[in-house]
């Protein structure tokens, strides 16, 4: 028999999160990449950049120049520069970056306070091409087992990144409209290759939908934080709806929880259970 440890019960009053995990999705050019860039106010931001959106950050007037020096990016492609490497490398690269930060707290000598996967949409494409390569199905239609593995690859990566202590994790995705043929209902959900789009909500504390509000000659970037009959969104911090698309709208929420309950620490004495 193998003994496994199980945790003791913990008082809700003593639970304090130590970082934010956020999925923000929406149409192109609605401020998603810039929103993540405003988190440079909290410390170094590392973009895992498969969408080639870094020019947006370079030219953004919403991110002060002194904070742009806190932003780093790793360009991701599914095709290797070495012509001798024929297999897809995008997903392997993304996993290697997350694994490095998970083990050492750093990647390429950068110790990020926030990791940004930009985007989850293209990452899901890379996860599929990796799965087809591993299963020796490249160039073929994916099978049900292929789709199942691709979904597990995505979910595992998200959960591993979310579990890294004291490092925020922001995923950016495009949007798609999905219509149920039986009921006729339509939903706006994150655009992902595969079967995870309608289940992605369970993997994030915060899900925001990015929009632009026209006010006279001004275009104001907003984030919808509440779900509707059409839009998938939600905030476990119970944020108002909508909020401005900026770190300042979220900054301090964890600190407020900390002040509310004090600084009590929980000492855990795990029990054991026999596993046959």
mmCIF file of C-alpha atoms in Angstrom:
data_model
loop_
_atom_site.group_PDB
_atom_site.id
_atom_site.type_symbol
_atom_site.label_atom_id
_atom_site.label_comp_id
_atom_site.label_asym_id
_atom_site.label_seq_id
_atom_site.Cartn_x
_atom_site.Cartn_y
_atom_site.Cartn_z
ATOM 1 C CA UNK A 1 0.000 0.000 0.000
ATOM 2 C CA UNK A 2 1.068 3.566 -0.726
ATOM 3 C CA UNK A 3 0.460 6.294 1.840
ATOM 4 C CA UNK A 4 -0.606 9.684 0.533
ATOM 5 C CA UNK A 5 -0.903 12.895 2.520
ATOM 6 C CA UNK A 6 -4.187 14.724 2.720
ATOM 7 C CA UNK A 7 -4.508 18.307 3.979
ATOM 8 C CA UNK A 8 -6.330 19.429 7.096
ATOM 9 C CA UNK A 9 -9.366 21.691 6.847
ATOM 10 C CA UNK A 10 -8.477 25.391 6.778
ATOM 11 C CA UNK A 11 -10.599 28.286 8.007
ATOM 12 C CA UNK A 12 -11.982 30.445 5.203
ATOM 13 C CA UNK A 13 -11.027 33.511 7.261
ATOM 14 C CA UNK A 14 -7.361 32.554 6.970
ATOM 15 C CA UNK A 15 -7.339 31.962 3.217
ATOM 16 C CA UNK A 16 -5.460 34.644 1.280
ATOM 17 C CA UNK A 17 -4.530 34.290 -2.421
ATOM 18 C CA UNK A 18 -0.994 35.341 -3.305
ATOM 19 C CA UNK A 19 -1.427 36.169 -7.004
ATOM 20 C CA UNK A 20 -3.989 36.785 -9.727
ATOM 21 C CA UNK A 21 -4.941 34.484 -12.590
ATOM 22 C CA UNK A 22 -6.924 36.070 -15.395
ATOM 23 C CA UNK A 23 -8.291 35.140 -18.806
ATOM 24 C CA UNK A 24 -9.108 38.143 -20.989
ATOM 25 C CA UNK A 25 -10.627 37.599 -24.413
ATOM 26 C CA UNK A 26 -12.305 39.638 -27.104
ATOM 27 C CA UNK A 27 -12.097 40.969 -30.640
ATOM 28 C CA UNK A 28 -8.749 42.022 -32.121
ATOM 29 C CA UNK A 29 -7.520 45.525 -31.216
ATOM 30 C CA UNK A 30 -9.685 45.868 -28.093
ATOM 31 C CA UNK A 31 -6.793 46.427 -25.673
ATOM 32 C CA UNK A 32 -6.108 42.891 -24.438
ATOM 33 C CA UNK A 33 -2.336 42.969 -24.918
ATOM 34 C CA UNK A 34 -2.098 46.499 -23.517
ATOM 35 C CA UNK A 35 -4.129 45.504 -20.456
ATOM 36 C CA UNK A 36 -1.558 42.847 -19.613
ATOM 37 C CA UNK A 37 1.215 45.371 -20.241
ATOM 38 C CA UNK A 38 -0.163 47.722 -17.578
ATOM 39 C CA UNK A 39 0.774 45.041 -15.032
ATOM 40 C CA UNK A 40 4.372 46.213 -15.474
ATOM 41 C CA UNK A 41 3.489 48.587 -12.644
ATOM 42 C CA UNK A 42 3.577 45.538 -10.339
ATOM 43 C CA UNK A 43 6.985 44.301 -11.559
ATOM 44 C CA UNK A 44 8.550 42.530 -14.509
ATOM 45 C CA UNK A 45 6.142 41.107 -17.092
ATOM 46 C CA UNK A 46 7.165 38.212 -19.339
ATOM 47 C CA UNK A 47 5.153 37.747 -22.533
ATOM 48 C CA UNK A 48 5.067 34.326 -24.154
ATOM 49 C CA UNK A 49 4.353 35.916 -27.509
ATOM 50 C CA UNK A 50 2.875 33.689 -30.186
ATOM 51 C CA UNK A 51 0.568 36.410 -31.561
ATOM 52 C CA UNK A 52 3.331 38.863 -32.524
ATOM 53 C CA UNK A 53 1.594 41.720 -30.704
ATOM 54 C CA UNK A 54 4.643 43.337 -29.141
ATOM 55 C CA UNK A 55 4.472 46.376 -31.454
ATOM 56 C CA UNK A 56 1.262 47.281 -29.620
ATOM 57 C CA UNK A 57 3.194 47.546 -26.361
ATOM 58 C CA UNK A 58 6.076 49.446 -27.915
ATOM 59 C CA UNK A 59 3.778 52.172 -29.230
ATOM 60 C CA UNK A 60 1.198 52.180 -26.420
ATOM 61 C CA UNK A 61 0.532 55.590 -24.831
ATOM 62 C CA UNK A 62 -1.201 53.836 -21.923
ATOM 63 C CA UNK A 63 2.051 52.305 -20.660
ATOM 64 C CA UNK A 64 4.610 54.899 -19.470
ATOM 65 C CA UNK A 65 8.089 54.576 -20.974
ATOM 66 C CA UNK A 66 9.642 53.969 -17.554
ATOM 67 C CA UNK A 67 7.393 50.903 -17.119
ATOM 68 C CA UNK A 68 8.045 49.530 -20.607
ATOM 69 C CA UNK A 69 11.531 48.645 -19.385
ATOM 70 C CA UNK A 70 9.816 46.080 -17.120
ATOM 71 C CA UNK A 71 8.355 44.207 -20.110
ATOM 72 C CA UNK A 72 10.107 41.254 -21.737
ATOM 73 C CA UNK A 73 8.938 38.839 -24.402
ATOM 74 C CA UNK A 74 9.847 35.478 -25.889
ATOM 75 C CA UNK A 75 8.783 35.173 -29.563
ATOM 76 C CA UNK A 76 7.131 31.806 -30.174
ATOM 77 C CA UNK A 77 6.838 30.043 -33.516
ATOM 78 C CA UNK A 78 5.792 26.512 -34.378
ATOM 79 C CA UNK A 79 8.544 26.255 -36.994
ATOM 80 C CA UNK A 80 12.187 25.974 -35.974
ATOM 81 C CA UNK A 81 14.774 28.314 -37.481
ATOM 82 C CA UNK A 82 16.949 25.258 -38.094
ATOM 83 C CA UNK A 83 15.694 23.758 -41.358
ATOM 84 C CA UNK A 84 16.824 20.325 -40.167
ATOM 85 C CA UNK A 85 14.188 20.386 -37.418
ATOM 86 C CA UNK A 86 10.959 19.276 -39.056
ATOM 87 C CA UNK A 87 8.680 18.764 -36.063
ATOM 88 C CA UNK A 88 6.558 21.554 -34.517
ATOM 89 C CA UNK A 89 8.262 23.350 -31.620
ATOM 90 C CA UNK A 90 5.764 26.005 -30.447
ATOM 91 C CA UNK A 91 4.079 23.994 -27.713
ATOM 92 C CA UNK A 92 7.357 22.486 -26.509
ATOM 93 C CA UNK A 93 8.803 26.001 -26.169
ATOM 94 C CA UNK A 94 5.820 27.305 -24.202
ATOM 95 C CA UNK A 95 5.967 24.336 -21.833
ATOM 96 C CA UNK A 96 9.719 24.801 -21.328
ATOM 97 C CA UNK A 97 9.268 28.457 -20.322
ATOM 98 C CA UNK A 98 6.553 27.639 -17.787
ATOM 99 C CA UNK A 99 8.592 24.728 -16.421
ATOM 100 C CA UNK A 100 11.667 26.949 -15.976
ATOM 101 C CA UNK A 101 9.701 29.536 -13.994
ATOM 102 C CA UNK A 102 7.956 26.808 -12.028
ATOM 103 C CA UNK A 103 11.293 25.292 -10.944
ATOM 104 C CA UNK A 104 13.498 28.370 -10.535
ATOM 105 C CA UNK A 105 11.206 31.403 -10.494
ATOM 106 C CA UNK A 106 13.005 32.721 -13.558
ATOM 107 C CA UNK A 107 13.435 32.392 -17.299
ATOM 108 C CA UNK A 108 16.446 33.787 -19.164
ATOM 109 C CA UNK A 109 17.551 35.602 -15.961
ATOM 110 C CA UNK A 110 14.159 37.341 -15.732
ATOM 111 C CA UNK A 111 12.149 36.848 -12.541
ATOM 112 C CA UNK A 112 8.672 37.857 -13.686
ATOM 113 C CA UNK A 113 5.955 39.071 -11.382
ATOM 114 C CA UNK A 114 3.468 38.406 -14.183
ATOM 115 C CA UNK A 115 3.456 35.802 -16.967
ATOM 116 C CA UNK A 116 1.365 36.614 -20.046
ATOM 117 C CA UNK A 117 0.428 33.928 -22.569
ATOM 118 C CA UNK A 118 -0.430 35.904 -25.704
ATOM 119 C CA UNK A 119 -2.292 34.126 -26.950
ATOM 120 C CA UNK A 120 -4.092 31.060 -25.687
ATOM 121 C CA UNK A 121 -5.731 30.917 -29.115
ATOM 122 C CA UNK A 122 -2.500 30.267 -31.011
ATOM 123 C CA UNK A 123 -1.156 28.163 -28.131
ATOM 124 C CA UNK A 124 -4.128 25.834 -28.598
ATOM 125 C CA UNK A 125 -3.146 25.488 -32.275
ATOM 126 C CA UNK A 126 0.391 24.611 -31.214
ATOM 127 C CA UNK A 127 -0.895 22.093 -28.665
ATOM 128 C CA UNK A 128 -2.813 20.357 -31.447
ATOM 129 C CA UNK A 129 0.132 20.223 -33.858
ATOM 130 C CA UNK A 130 2.295 18.851 -31.013
ATOM 131 C CA UNK A 131 -0.338 16.215 -30.227
ATOM 132 C CA UNK A 132 -0.611 15.158 -33.871
ATOM 133 C CA UNK A 133 3.177 14.896 -34.064
ATOM 134 C CA UNK A 134 3.416 12.792 -30.888
ATOM 135 C CA UNK A 135 0.586 10.537 -32.065
ATOM 136 C CA UNK A 136 2.118 10.282 -35.564
ATOM 137 C CA UNK A 137 -0.957 11.903 -37.128
ATOM 138 C CA UNK A 138 0.623 15.017 -38.680
ATOM 139 C CA UNK A 139 -1.155 15.869 -41.925
ATOM 140 C CA UNK A 140 -4.225 13.854 -40.919
ATOM 141 C CA UNK A 141 -7.594 14.769 -39.443
ATOM 142 C CA UNK A 142 -7.437 14.674 -35.624
ATOM 143 C CA UNK A 143 -9.075 11.667 -33.984
ATOM 144 C CA UNK A 144 -11.084 11.740 -30.747
ATOM 145 C CA UNK A 145 -8.006 10.600 -28.764
ATOM 146 C CA UNK A 146 -6.043 13.429 -30.405
ATOM 147 C CA UNK A 147 -8.609 15.992 -29.265
ATOM 148 C CA UNK A 148 -8.622 14.483 -25.790
ATOM 149 C CA UNK A 149 -4.863 14.741 -25.423
ATOM 150 C CA UNK A 150 -4.789 18.274 -26.807
ATOM 151 C CA UNK A 151 -7.379 19.346 -24.227
ATOM 152 C CA UNK A 152 -5.364 17.747 -21.414
ATOM 153 C CA UNK A 153 -2.184 19.441 -22.638
ATOM 154 C CA UNK A 154 -3.868 22.853 -22.487
ATOM 155 C CA UNK A 155 -5.536 22.272 -19.128
ATOM 156 C CA UNK A 156 -2.344 20.919 -17.559
ATOM 157 C CA UNK A 157 -0.280 23.887 -18.741
ATOM 158 C CA UNK A 158 -2.830 26.401 -17.442
ATOM 159 C CA UNK A 159 -3.042 24.687 -14.063
ATOM 160 C CA UNK A 160 0.746 24.441 -13.759
ATOM 161 C CA UNK A 161 1.143 28.158 -14.509
ATOM 162 C CA UNK A 162 -1.639 29.068 -12.085
ATOM 163 C CA UNK A 163 0.018 27.035 -9.344
ATOM 164 C CA UNK A 164 3.306 28.985 -9.429
ATOM 165 C CA UNK A 165 3.296 30.915 -6.142
ATOM 166 C CA UNK A 166 3.330 34.723 -6.090
ATOM 167 C CA UNK A 167 3.447 35.083 -9.891
ATOM 168 C CA UNK A 168 0.390 36.425 -11.709
ATOM 169 C CA UNK A 169 -0.781 34.541 -14.793
ATOM 170 C CA UNK A 170 -2.705 36.287 -17.582
ATOM 171 C CA UNK A 171 -3.981 34.463 -20.657
ATOM 172 C CA UNK A 172 -5.150 36.396 -23.706
ATOM 173 C CA UNK A 173 -7.504 34.899 -26.285
ATOM 174 C CA UNK A 174 -9.548 35.965 -29.281
ATOM 175 C CA UNK A 175 -13.308 35.397 -29.303
ATOM 176 C CA UNK A 176 -15.714 33.210 -31.230
ATOM 177 C CA UNK A 177 -19.490 32.870 -31.435
ATOM 178 C CA UNK A 178 -20.801 29.392 -30.839
ATOM 179 C CA UNK A 179 -24.396 28.482 -31.675
ATOM 180 C CA UNK A 180 -26.258 25.509 -30.257
ATOM 181 C CA UNK A 181 -28.262 24.030 -33.118
ATOM 182 C CA UNK A 182 -30.932 22.479 -30.874
ATOM 183 C CA UNK A 183 -31.777 25.496 -28.731
ATOM 184 C CA UNK A 184 -30.707 28.203 -31.160
ATOM 185 C CA UNK A 185 -28.762 29.952 -28.375
ATOM 186 C CA UNK A 186 -25.504 31.714 -29.164
ATOM 187 C CA UNK A 187 -22.580 32.292 -26.821
ATOM 188 C CA UNK A 188 -19.484 34.451 -27.110
ATOM 189 C CA UNK A 189 -16.593 32.366 -25.777
ATOM 190 C CA UNK A 190 -12.781 32.341 -26.017
ATOM 191 C CA UNK A 191 -11.512 31.124 -29.374
ATOM 192 C CA UNK A 192 -9.624 27.881 -28.814
ATOM 193 C CA UNK A 193 -8.821 25.008 -31.113
ATOM 194 C CA UNK A 194 -10.357 21.903 -29.577
ATOM 195 C CA UNK A 195 -12.990 21.173 -26.970
ATOM 196 C CA UNK A 196 -11.888 23.348 -24.045
ATOM 197 C CA UNK A 197 -13.592 26.660 -24.931
ATOM 198 C CA UNK A 198 -16.819 26.027 -22.993
ATOM 199 C CA UNK A 199 -14.928 24.599 -19.998
ATOM 200 C CA UNK A 200 -12.147 27.156 -19.824
ATOM 201 C CA UNK A 201 -13.941 29.147 -17.121
ATOM 202 C CA UNK A 202 -13.227 26.553 -14.457
ATOM 203 C CA UNK A 203 -9.488 27.138 -14.862
ATOM 204 C CA UNK A 204 -9.417 30.870 -13.981
ATOM 205 C CA UNK A 205 -10.523 33.014 -11.057
ATOM 206 C CA UNK A 206 -11.119 36.017 -13.305
ATOM 207 C CA UNK A 207 -12.551 36.016 -16.846
ATOM 208 C CA UNK A 208 -12.913 39.370 -18.605
ATOM 209 C CA UNK A 209 -14.336 40.241 -22.012
ATOM 210 C CA UNK A 210 -12.620 43.198 -23.694
ATOM 211 C CA UNK A 211 -14.685 45.850 -25.477
ATOM 212 C CA UNK A 212 -14.311 49.407 -26.759
ATOM 213 C CA UNK A 213 -16.821 52.048 -25.668
ATOM 214 C CA UNK A 214 -17.210 55.085 -27.910
ATOM 215 C CA UNK A 215 -17.567 58.397 -26.046
ATOM 216 C CA UNK A 216 -17.666 61.290 -28.491
ATOM 217 C CA UNK A 217 -14.309 61.253 -30.248
ATOM 218 C CA UNK A 218 -12.783 59.023 -27.583
ATOM 219 C CA UNK A 219 -12.383 55.259 -27.628
ATOM 220 C CA UNK A 220 -12.322 53.850 -24.094
ATOM 221 C CA UNK A 221 -11.038 50.348 -23.431
ATOM 222 C CA UNK A 222 -13.232 48.416 -21.006
ATOM 223 C CA UNK A 223 -13.419 44.924 -19.529
ATOM 224 C CA UNK A 224 -16.747 43.230 -18.915
ATOM 225 C CA UNK A 225 -16.516 41.301 -15.645
ATOM 226 C CA UNK A 226 -20.037 39.849 -15.457
ATOM 227 C CA UNK A 227 -21.587 37.209 -17.645
ATOM 228 C CA UNK A 228 -24.702 37.767 -19.722
ATOM 229 C CA UNK A 229 -26.896 35.679 -21.969
ATOM 230 C CA UNK A 230 -24.240 36.100 -24.649
ATOM 231 C CA UNK A 231 -20.889 36.863 -23.022
ATOM 232 C CA UNK A 232 -18.897 34.533 -20.788
ATOM 233 C CA UNK A 233 -17.260 36.518 -17.963
ATOM 234 C CA UNK A 234 -16.968 36.512 -14.195
ATOM 235 C CA UNK A 235 -14.980 37.815 -11.235
ATOM 236 C CA UNK A 236 -14.398 35.999 -7.957
ATOM 237 C CA UNK A 237 -13.379 39.377 -6.552
ATOM 238 C CA UNK A 238 -16.909 40.560 -7.435
ATOM 239 C CA UNK A 239 -15.657 43.521 -9.451
ATOM 240 C CA UNK A 240 -18.135 46.070 -10.813
ATOM 241 C CA UNK A 241 -19.117 45.762 -14.459
ATOM 242 C CA UNK A 242 -17.483 47.065 -16.590
ATOM 243 C CA UNK A 243 -14.065 48.242 -15.406
ATOM 244 C CA UNK A 244 -11.381 50.220 -17.182
ATOM 245 C CA UNK A 245 -8.891 47.978 -18.945
ATOM 246 C CA UNK A 246 -5.978 48.721 -16.611
ATOM 247 C CA UNK A 247 -4.045 47.136 -13.750
ATOM 248 C CA UNK A 248 -5.098 49.997 -11.456
ATOM 249 C CA UNK A 249 -8.664 48.645 -11.456
ATOM 250 C CA UNK A 250 -7.474 45.385 -9.869
ATOM 251 C CA UNK A 251 -4.424 46.513 -7.902
ATOM 252 C CA UNK A 252 -4.744 46.032 -4.165
ATOM 253 C CA UNK A 253 -7.628 43.546 -4.111
ATOM 254 C CA UNK A 254 -5.496 40.869 -2.439
ATOM 255 C CA UNK A 255 -4.053 43.448 -0.037
ATOM 256 C CA UNK A 256 -7.589 44.398 1.001
ATOM 257 C CA UNK A 257 -8.311 40.772 1.811
ATOM 258 C CA UNK A 258 -5.086 40.594 3.810
ATOM 259 C CA UNK A 259 -6.010 43.651 5.862
ATOM 260 C CA UNK A 260 -9.488 42.244 6.452
ATOM 261 C CA UNK A 261 -8.340 39.027 8.087
ATOM 262 C CA UNK A 262 -4.976 40.045 9.555
ATOM 263 C CA UNK A 263 -1.793 38.089 9.136
ATOM 264 C CA UNK A 264 -2.691 34.783 10.828
ATOM 265 C CA UNK A 265 -0.744 31.769 9.581
ATOM 266 C CA UNK A 266 -2.058 28.240 9.281
ATOM 267 C CA UNK A 267 0.068 25.335 10.434
ATOM 268 C CA UNK A 268 -0.966 22.238 8.550
ATOM 269 C CA UNK A 269 -0.491 18.747 9.959
ATOM 270 C CA UNK A 270 -1.489 16.508 7.078
ATOM 271 C CA UNK A 271 -3.121 13.229 7.842
ATOM 272 C CA UNK A 272 -2.506 10.064 5.901
ATOM 273 C CA UNK A 273 -4.735 7.734 4.027
ATOM 274 C CA UNK A 274 -3.913 4.315 2.694
ATOM 275 C CA UNK A 275 -4.253 3.952 -1.044
ATOM 276 C CA UNK A 276 -4.564 0.364 -2.241
#
